Short mmCIF file of C-alpha atoms in Angstrom, two decimals:
data_model
loop_
_atom_site.label_atom_id
_atom_site.label_comp_id
_atom_site.label_asym_id
_atom_site.label_seq_id
_atom_site.Cartn_x
_atom_site.Cartn_y
_atom_site.Cartn_z
CA MET A 1 6.25 -25.26 -12.90
CA SER A 2 3.18 -23.20 -12.02
CA PRO A 3 3.59 -20.46 -9.40
CA ALA A 4 2.42 -20.86 -5.81
CA PHE A 5 0.53 -17.55 -5.69
CA THR A 6 1.34 -17.28 -2.00
CA ILE A 7 0.62 -14.05 -0.14
CA GLY A 8 2.64 -11.89 2.24
CA VAL A 9 1.51 -8.58 3.69
CA GLU A 10 3.48 -5.65 5.10
CA GLU A 11 1.69 -2.92 7.06
CA GLU A 12 2.91 0.37 8.54
CA TYR A 13 1.27 1.81 11.67
CA GLN A 14 1.10 5.11 13.55
CA ILE A 15 2.06 5.38 17.23
CA ILE A 16 -0.57 7.53 18.98
CA ASP A 17 -0.52 9.46 22.27
CA PRO A 18 -3.90 8.53 23.82
CA GLN A 19 -4.25 11.89 25.59
CA THR A 20 -3.40 14.30 22.77
CA ARG A 21 -4.11 11.85 19.88
CA SER A 22 -0.92 13.12 18.24
CA LEU A 23 1.97 11.03 16.95
CA ARG A 24 4.57 9.79 19.45
CA GLY A 25 8.13 8.84 18.53
CA LEU A 26 8.34 5.65 20.58
CA SER A 27 9.18 3.02 17.98
CA LYS A 28 12.39 1.97 19.76
CA ALA A 29 10.52 1.35 23.01
CA LEU A 30 7.77 -0.63 21.26
CA ILE A 31 10.26 -2.81 19.43
CA GLU A 32 12.21 -3.52 22.62
CA THR A 33 8.98 -4.30 24.49
CA ASN A 34 7.89 -6.63 21.72
CA GLN A 35 11.18 -8.51 22.07
CA ASP A 36 10.88 -8.63 25.88
CA LEU A 37 7.37 -10.07 25.59
CA GLY A 38 8.74 -12.84 23.38
CA ALA A 39 6.07 -12.20 20.77
CA SER A 40 6.02 -14.50 17.75
CA GLN A 41 5.50 -11.47 15.49
CA GLU A 42 8.44 -9.12 15.00
CA VAL A 43 7.80 -5.38 15.13
CA MET A 44 10.23 -3.35 13.02
CA HIS A 45 11.48 0.19 12.56
CA GLU A 46 10.22 2.44 9.81
CA LEU A 47 11.55 5.73 8.45
CA PHE A 48 10.29 7.81 11.39
CA ARG A 49 10.20 7.11 15.11
CA CYS A 50 6.43 7.64 15.18
CA GLU A 51 5.91 4.57 12.96
CA VAL A 52 6.39 0.82 13.16
CA GLU A 53 6.09 -1.91 10.53
CA ILE A 54 5.10 -5.57 10.47
CA ALA A 55 5.48 -8.27 7.83
CA THR A 56 3.51 -11.51 7.85
CA ASP A 57 4.95 -14.90 7.11
CA VAL A 58 4.15 -16.49 3.75
CA CYS A 59 0.45 -17.37 3.64
CA GLN A 60 -1.37 -19.88 1.46
CA THR A 61 -4.97 -18.81 2.13
CA LEU A 62 -6.89 -15.71 3.17
CA ASP A 63 -7.70 -17.39 6.47
CA GLU A 64 -3.96 -17.55 7.08
CA VAL A 65 -3.59 -13.89 6.05
CA ARG A 66 -6.30 -12.88 8.52
CA GLN A 67 -4.74 -14.83 11.37
CA ALA A 68 -1.29 -13.44 10.57
CA LEU A 69 -2.59 -9.86 10.58
CA VAL A 70 -4.54 -10.40 13.81
CA THR A 71 -1.40 -11.80 15.43
CA ALA A 72 0.72 -8.92 14.13
CA ARG A 73 -1.68 -6.19 15.16
CA GLN A 74 -2.18 -7.77 18.59
CA ALA A 75 1.60 -7.88 19.07
CA VAL A 76 1.95 -4.20 18.19
CA ALA A 77 -1.04 -3.24 20.35
CA SER A 78 0.34 -5.19 23.33
CA ALA A 79 3.74 -3.50 23.06
CA ALA A 80 1.99 -0.14 22.73
CA ALA A 81 -0.18 -0.74 25.81
CA LYS A 82 2.94 -1.50 27.88
CA ASN A 83 4.26 1.91 26.83
CA GLU A 84 0.93 3.69 27.41
CA VAL A 85 0.33 4.55 23.77
CA ALA A 86 -2.11 3.38 21.11
CA ILE A 87 -1.84 2.31 17.46
CA ALA A 88 -3.72 3.44 14.36
CA ALA A 89 -3.66 2.45 10.70
CA ALA A 90 -4.18 5.22 8.14
CA GLY A 91 -2.15 6.69 5.30
CA THR A 92 -1.57 10.02 7.09
CA HIS A 93 -2.15 11.39 10.58
CA PRO A 94 -5.00 13.95 10.63
CA PHE A 95 -3.16 16.76 12.41
CA SER A 96 0.36 15.99 13.70
CA ARG A 97 3.03 18.13 12.02
CA TRP A 98 5.90 16.63 10.11
CA LYS A 99 8.29 19.14 11.70
CA ASP A 100 7.70 17.51 15.07
CA GLN A 101 8.73 14.02 13.93
CA LYS A 102 12.24 12.58 14.11
CA ILE A 103 13.84 10.17 11.70
CA THR A 104 14.81 6.71 12.92
CA PRO A 105 18.58 6.70 13.61
CA LYS A 106 19.61 4.10 11.03
CA GLU A 107 22.20 4.53 8.29
CA ARG A 108 19.75 3.74 5.48
CA TYR A 109 17.26 6.36 6.66
CA HIS A 110 19.89 9.03 7.20
CA ALA A 111 21.17 8.37 3.68
CA LEU A 112 17.66 8.83 2.31
CA GLN A 113 17.27 12.10 4.18
CA ASP A 114 20.65 13.33 2.97
CA ASN A 115 19.76 12.52 -0.63
CA LEU A 116 16.08 13.52 -0.80
CA GLN A 117 16.16 16.42 1.69
CA GLN A 118 12.83 18.19 2.30
CA VAL A 119 10.78 15.65 0.35
CA ILE A 120 11.72 12.82 2.71
CA SER A 121 11.30 15.00 5.81
CA GLU A 122 7.64 15.58 4.99
CA LEU A 123 6.95 11.93 4.16
CA ILE A 124 5.01 10.91 7.29
CA ILE A 125 2.92 8.41 5.33
CA LEU A 126 1.93 4.80 5.85
CA GLY A 127 1.13 2.11 3.32
CA CYS A 128 0.34 -1.54 2.79
CA HIS A 129 2.41 -3.78 0.50
CA VAL A 130 1.14 -7.15 -0.71
CA HIS A 131 3.49 -9.78 -2.13
CA VAL A 132 2.17 -12.46 -4.48
CA GLY A 133 4.46 -15.43 -5.04
CA ILE A 134 5.61 -15.91 -8.66
CA GLU A 135 9.09 -17.43 -8.92
CA ASP A 136 9.49 -17.20 -12.71
CA ARG A 137 10.89 -13.69 -13.21
CA GLU A 138 9.95 -13.57 -16.90
CA MET A 139 6.32 -14.30 -16.08
CA ALA A 140 6.45 -11.95 -13.10
CA VAL A 141 7.40 -9.09 -15.44
CA GLN A 142 4.44 -9.93 -17.65
CA VAL A 143 2.16 -9.89 -14.60
CA VAL A 144 3.50 -6.43 -13.73
CA ASN A 145 2.87 -5.25 -17.30
CA ARG A 146 -0.72 -6.47 -17.28
CA SER A 147 -1.61 -5.54 -13.68
CA ARG A 148 -0.50 -1.93 -13.90
CA ILE A 149 -3.74 -0.76 -15.59
CA TRP A 150 -5.59 -1.54 -12.35
CA LEU A 151 -3.31 0.50 -10.06
CA PRO A 152 -5.56 3.61 -10.04
CA THR A 153 -8.68 1.56 -9.30
CA LEU A 154 -6.90 -0.24 -6.46
CA LEU A 155 -5.69 3.07 -5.03
CA ALA A 156 -9.22 4.51 -5.15
CA LEU A 157 -10.55 1.43 -3.35
CA THR A 158 -8.05 1.65 -0.47
CA ALA A 159 -7.54 5.44 -0.22
CA ASN A 160 -7.33 6.29 3.47
CA SER A 161 -5.49 9.61 3.91
CA PRO A 162 -7.73 12.67 3.42
CA PHE A 163 -6.30 14.87 6.20
CA LEU A 164 -2.89 16.41 6.83
CA GLU A 165 -1.72 18.83 9.52
CA GLY A 166 -5.27 19.77 10.52
CA GLN A 167 -6.68 20.29 7.04
CA ASP A 168 -8.82 18.38 4.60
CA THR A 169 -6.47 18.07 1.64
CA GLY A 170 -9.30 17.51 -0.87
CA TYR A 171 -7.66 14.18 -1.77
CA ASP A 172 -8.83 10.71 -0.80
CA SER A 173 -5.18 9.60 -0.79
CA TYR A 174 -2.90 12.50 0.02
CA ARG A 175 -0.34 9.86 0.92
CA MET A 176 -0.02 9.08 -2.79
CA ALA A 177 0.28 12.77 -3.68
CA LEU A 178 3.21 13.05 -1.25
CA TRP A 179 4.75 9.74 -2.29
CA CYS A 180 4.94 10.80 -5.93
CA GLY A 181 7.52 13.42 -4.98
CA LEU A 182 10.15 10.68 -4.92
CA PRO A 183 12.15 10.28 -8.13
CA THR A 184 11.51 6.54 -8.48
CA ALA A 185 7.90 6.43 -7.24
CA GLY A 186 4.80 5.96 -9.37
CA PRO A 187 3.63 3.37 -11.88
CA PRO A 188 6.34 1.31 -13.59
CA PRO A 189 6.98 1.54 -17.33
CA LEU A 190 6.20 -1.35 -19.65
CA PHE A 191 8.99 -3.90 -20.10
CA GLU A 192 9.77 -6.30 -22.91
CA ASP A 193 11.10 -8.95 -20.56
CA TYR A 194 13.10 -9.50 -17.40
CA VAL A 195 16.37 -8.41 -19.02
CA ASP A 196 14.72 -5.13 -20.04
CA TYR A 197 13.46 -4.73 -16.46
CA GLN A 198 16.93 -5.32 -15.00
CA GLN A 199 18.63 -3.03 -17.51
CA PHE A 200 16.31 -0.15 -16.71
CA ILE A 201 16.95 -0.46 -12.99
CA GLN A 202 20.68 -0.60 -13.69
CA GLN A 203 20.37 2.60 -15.73
CA LEU A 204 18.80 4.30 -12.70
CA ILE A 205 21.80 3.19 -10.65
CA ASP A 206 24.41 4.04 -13.29
CA THR A 207 23.01 7.56 -13.70
CA GLU A 208 22.97 8.03 -9.90
CA ILE A 209 19.20 8.45 -9.59
CA THR A 210 19.45 5.75 -6.93
CA ASN A 211 22.16 3.50 -5.54
CA ASP A 212 20.06 0.47 -4.67
CA PRO A 213 17.36 -1.55 -6.50
CA THR A 214 15.29 -1.62 -3.30
CA LYS A 215 14.99 2.16 -3.59
CA VAL A 216 13.10 1.89 -6.88
CA TYR A 217 9.69 2.53 -5.35
CA TRP A 218 7.29 1.70 -8.16
CA ASP A 219 3.64 1.04 -7.29
CA ILE A 220 4.15 -2.52 -8.49
CA ARG A 221 7.54 -4.16 -8.87
CA LEU A 222 9.48 -7.39 -8.54
CA SER A 223 10.68 -7.80 -4.99
CA GLU A 224 14.47 -7.80 -4.65
CA ARG A 225 14.31 -10.03 -1.55
CA PHE A 226 11.61 -12.54 -2.41
CA PRO A 227 10.34 -14.38 -5.52
CA THR A 228 7.23 -12.20 -5.60
CA VAL A 229 5.38 -9.44 -7.39
CA GLU A 230 4.95 -6.64 -4.86
CA PHE A 231 1.91 -4.35 -5.03
CA ARG A 232 2.68 -1.07 -3.24
CA MET A 233 -0.02 1.43 -4.26
CA SER A 234 -2.32 1.17 -1.25
CA ASP A 235 -2.72 3.30 1.85
CA VAL A 236 -2.65 1.07 4.91
CA CYS A 237 -6.15 -0.21 5.66
CA SER A 238 -7.71 0.80 8.98
CA ARG A 239 -9.49 -2.53 9.33
CA ILE A 240 -8.15 -6.06 9.08
CA ASP A 241 -11.13 -7.17 6.97
CA GLU A 242 -10.17 -4.70 4.26
CA ALA A 243 -6.50 -5.69 4.34
CA VAL A 244 -7.48 -9.34 3.89
CA MET A 245 -9.79 -8.37 1.03
CA LEU A 246 -6.97 -6.42 -0.65
CA ALA A 247 -4.63 -9.40 -0.41
CA GLY A 248 -7.20 -11.67 -2.01
CA LEU A 249 -8.05 -9.21 -4.75
CA LEU A 250 -4.39 -8.67 -5.66
CA ARG A 251 -3.70 -12.40 -5.82
CA ALA A 252 -6.71 -12.77 -8.13
CA ILE A 253 -5.42 -9.98 -10.38
CA ALA A 254 -1.96 -11.55 -10.50
CA TYR A 255 -3.43 -14.98 -11.27
CA THR A 256 -5.67 -13.58 -14.01
CA CYS A 257 -2.79 -11.68 -15.59
CA TYR A 258 -0.56 -14.75 -15.39
CA GLN A 259 -3.13 -16.85 -17.23
CA ASP A 260 -3.61 -14.11 -19.83
CA ALA A 261 0.14 -13.96 -20.40
CA LEU A 262 0.35 -17.73 -20.77
CA ASN A 263 -2.33 -17.56 -23.45
CA ASP A 264 -0.78 -14.47 -25.07
CA ARG A 265 -3.99 -12.46 -24.78
CA PRO A 266 -3.66 -8.80 -25.81
CA PHE A 267 -3.68 -6.09 -23.14
CA PRO A 268 -3.69 -2.27 -23.13
CA GLN A 269 -0.26 -0.79 -23.80
CA VAL A 270 -0.81 2.26 -21.58
CA LYS A 271 1.88 4.94 -21.62
CA GLY A 272 3.46 5.76 -18.29
CA GLU A 273 2.41 9.41 -18.45
CA MET A 274 -1.24 8.42 -18.87
CA LEU A 275 -1.06 5.98 -15.99
CA LYS A 276 0.60 8.57 -13.76
CA ALA A 277 -2.23 11.01 -14.54
CA ALA A 278 -4.76 8.31 -13.74
CA MET A 279 -3.08 7.69 -10.37
CA TRP A 280 -3.42 11.38 -9.56
CA GLN A 281 -7.10 11.19 -10.51
CA ALA A 282 -7.64 8.20 -8.21
CA ALA A 283 -5.75 9.85 -5.34
CA ARG A 284 -7.77 13.04 -5.75
CA TYR A 285 -11.31 11.70 -6.18
CA GLY A 286 -11.25 8.10 -4.99
CA LEU A 287 -14.23 5.99 -5.98
CA ASP A 288 -16.61 8.97 -6.06
CA GLY A 289 -15.01 10.45 -9.17
CA ASN A 290 -14.38 9.12 -12.64
CA LEU A 291 -11.48 6.79 -13.40
CA ILE A 292 -10.10 5.58 -16.71
CA ASP A 293 -11.09 2.19 -18.04
CA PHE A 294 -7.91 1.47 -19.99
CA ARG A 295 -9.57 -1.40 -21.83
CA THR A 296 -11.77 1.11 -23.65
CA MET A 297 -9.87 4.37 -22.94
CA GLN A 298 -13.10 5.84 -21.59
CA SER A 299 -13.72 7.92 -18.49
CA THR A 300 -15.86 5.74 -16.21
CA PRO A 301 -17.43 6.22 -12.76
CA GLY A 302 -15.02 4.82 -10.20
CA LYS A 303 -17.56 2.55 -8.54
CA SER A 304 -18.59 1.08 -11.90
CA LEU A 305 -14.97 0.39 -12.82
CA MET A 306 -14.35 -1.26 -9.46
CA ALA A 307 -17.38 -3.48 -9.99
CA SER A 308 -16.09 -4.33 -13.46
CA LEU A 309 -12.66 -5.25 -12.07
CA LEU A 310 -14.28 -7.49 -9.48
CA GLU A 311 -16.31 -9.28 -12.15
CA SER A 312 -13.25 -9.72 -14.39
CA VAL A 313 -11.30 -11.53 -11.67
CA LYS A 314 -14.26 -13.54 -10.38
CA PRO A 315 -12.99 -16.82 -11.91
CA ALA A 316 -9.64 -16.34 -10.13
CA LEU A 317 -11.34 -15.54 -6.83
CA GLN A 318 -13.49 -18.64 -7.20
CA HIS A 319 -10.38 -20.69 -8.02
CA PHE A 320 -8.86 -19.76 -4.65
CA GLY A 321 -12.18 -19.93 -2.75
CA ASP A 322 -12.07 -16.19 -2.06
CA TRP A 323 -15.08 -14.88 -3.98
CA ALA A 324 -17.53 -14.52 -1.09
CA LEU A 325 -15.08 -12.78 1.23
CA VAL A 326 -13.57 -10.41 -1.32
CA SER A 327 -16.83 -9.48 -3.06
CA GLU A 328 -18.56 -8.79 0.26
CA GLN A 329 -15.85 -6.42 1.45
CA ILE A 330 -15.65 -4.60 -1.88
CA ASN A 331 -19.42 -4.19 -1.99
CA ASN A 332 -19.30 -2.79 1.57
CA ILE A 333 -16.80 -0.17 0.42
CA LEU A 334 -18.87 0.64 -2.67
CA THR A 335 -21.89 1.13 -0.39
CA TYR A 336 -20.41 2.81 2.68
CA GLY A 337 -17.23 4.41 1.35
CA ASN A 338 -13.49 3.84 1.42
CA GLY A 339 -11.33 4.74 4.41
CA ALA A 340 -11.01 8.39 3.37
CA GLN A 341 -14.76 8.81 3.08
CA ARG A 342 -15.30 7.21 6.47
CA GLN A 343 -12.73 9.51 8.07
CA ARG A 344 -14.56 12.51 6.63
CA GLN A 345 -17.88 11.21 7.91
CA ILE A 346 -16.47 10.89 11.42
CA TYR A 347 -14.98 14.37 11.28
CA GLU A 348 -18.23 15.91 10.07
CA ALA A 349 -20.26 14.13 12.76
CA ALA A 350 -17.90 14.95 15.64
CA GLY A 351 -16.40 18.24 14.45
CA GLY A 352 -12.85 17.34 15.41
CA TYR A 353 -9.81 15.40 14.27
CA GLU A 354 -9.41 13.79 17.69
CA ALA A 355 -12.58 11.79 17.02
CA VAL A 356 -11.09 10.59 13.75
CA VAL A 357 -7.98 9.32 15.56
CA ASP A 358 -10.14 7.67 18.22
CA ARG A 359 -12.05 5.74 15.57
CA LEU A 360 -8.82 4.72 13.84
CA THR A 361 -7.43 3.30 17.09
CA GLU A 362 -10.74 1.52 17.74
CA ASP A 363 -10.72 -0.01 14.25
CA PHE A 364 -7.15 -1.27 14.57
CA LEU A 365 -8.17 -4.62 16.07
CA PRO A 366 -11.34 -6.60 15.23
#
């Protein structure tokens, strides 16, 4: 049976004090308000009290993804307004200090803090995860194997975290630089099949690297809760249009890789160490630097590689009716910059991080 290639999106958001533009630890109040309002979209806790998370229902089309994200963001914004705060979507906050943030009082999060110590305490970062429905776990593993070469390009496209604690980090995605401090984060290795995949995760558990498969935080993995391939490399997008584009692009990549696996087409057998280095390169330079085209093992301008990726999945995008929407948004980013570049442009024009936060809160809803 062919897969459904459904889409689900998870986004993490910052809670913002509208006067100081700093982070506010009000997640509990927002979640309770959301419940009191009887909103159809659930708002959920994240690792820190200054963050909340949403997850869409299963979507069949990008129109459904857009409507689901609009509904989710409106629900969060409404709960925030009742508590006199605002919401922003970016991979890091431009100036709030991690030392001022408190962890959410849940057993899972306290266990993470106890295990990972300082690394987890500094991890005030926010991402976007996209699930693509593929029920056959053997084929899902092959999609992971074939999709992983595009992880750096996808990170460069969606990088949206240049600032941290009042400094320009020099990275387009400093979120990724921080995230890679976790022992099970980063690109996944190659796997022979689903048994190989399961055995490796079990080895991580048996050797006490982790105690739970859901704490294997690879940039692309099989979801433990759903019959999906989960792409996890992206900073959260400031704008809904870009989040919808990302969902469509990732489904097209998954579909293309699925078809290639069915037809046993060869693909680059990239070593994990090389892919990890390429992820650093993408986090550091974004689309303005060079990335690695793993099909040729050549250093290539990031924008050219992104354009090449778009062209390679064009048949899949056309299959789903997504070509016009996805290509337009990607071309806008190639022309005007990714989220990190736009944040820098705002900072340079206004001379302050408060203006960056203001624009992020303005961009949160369409």
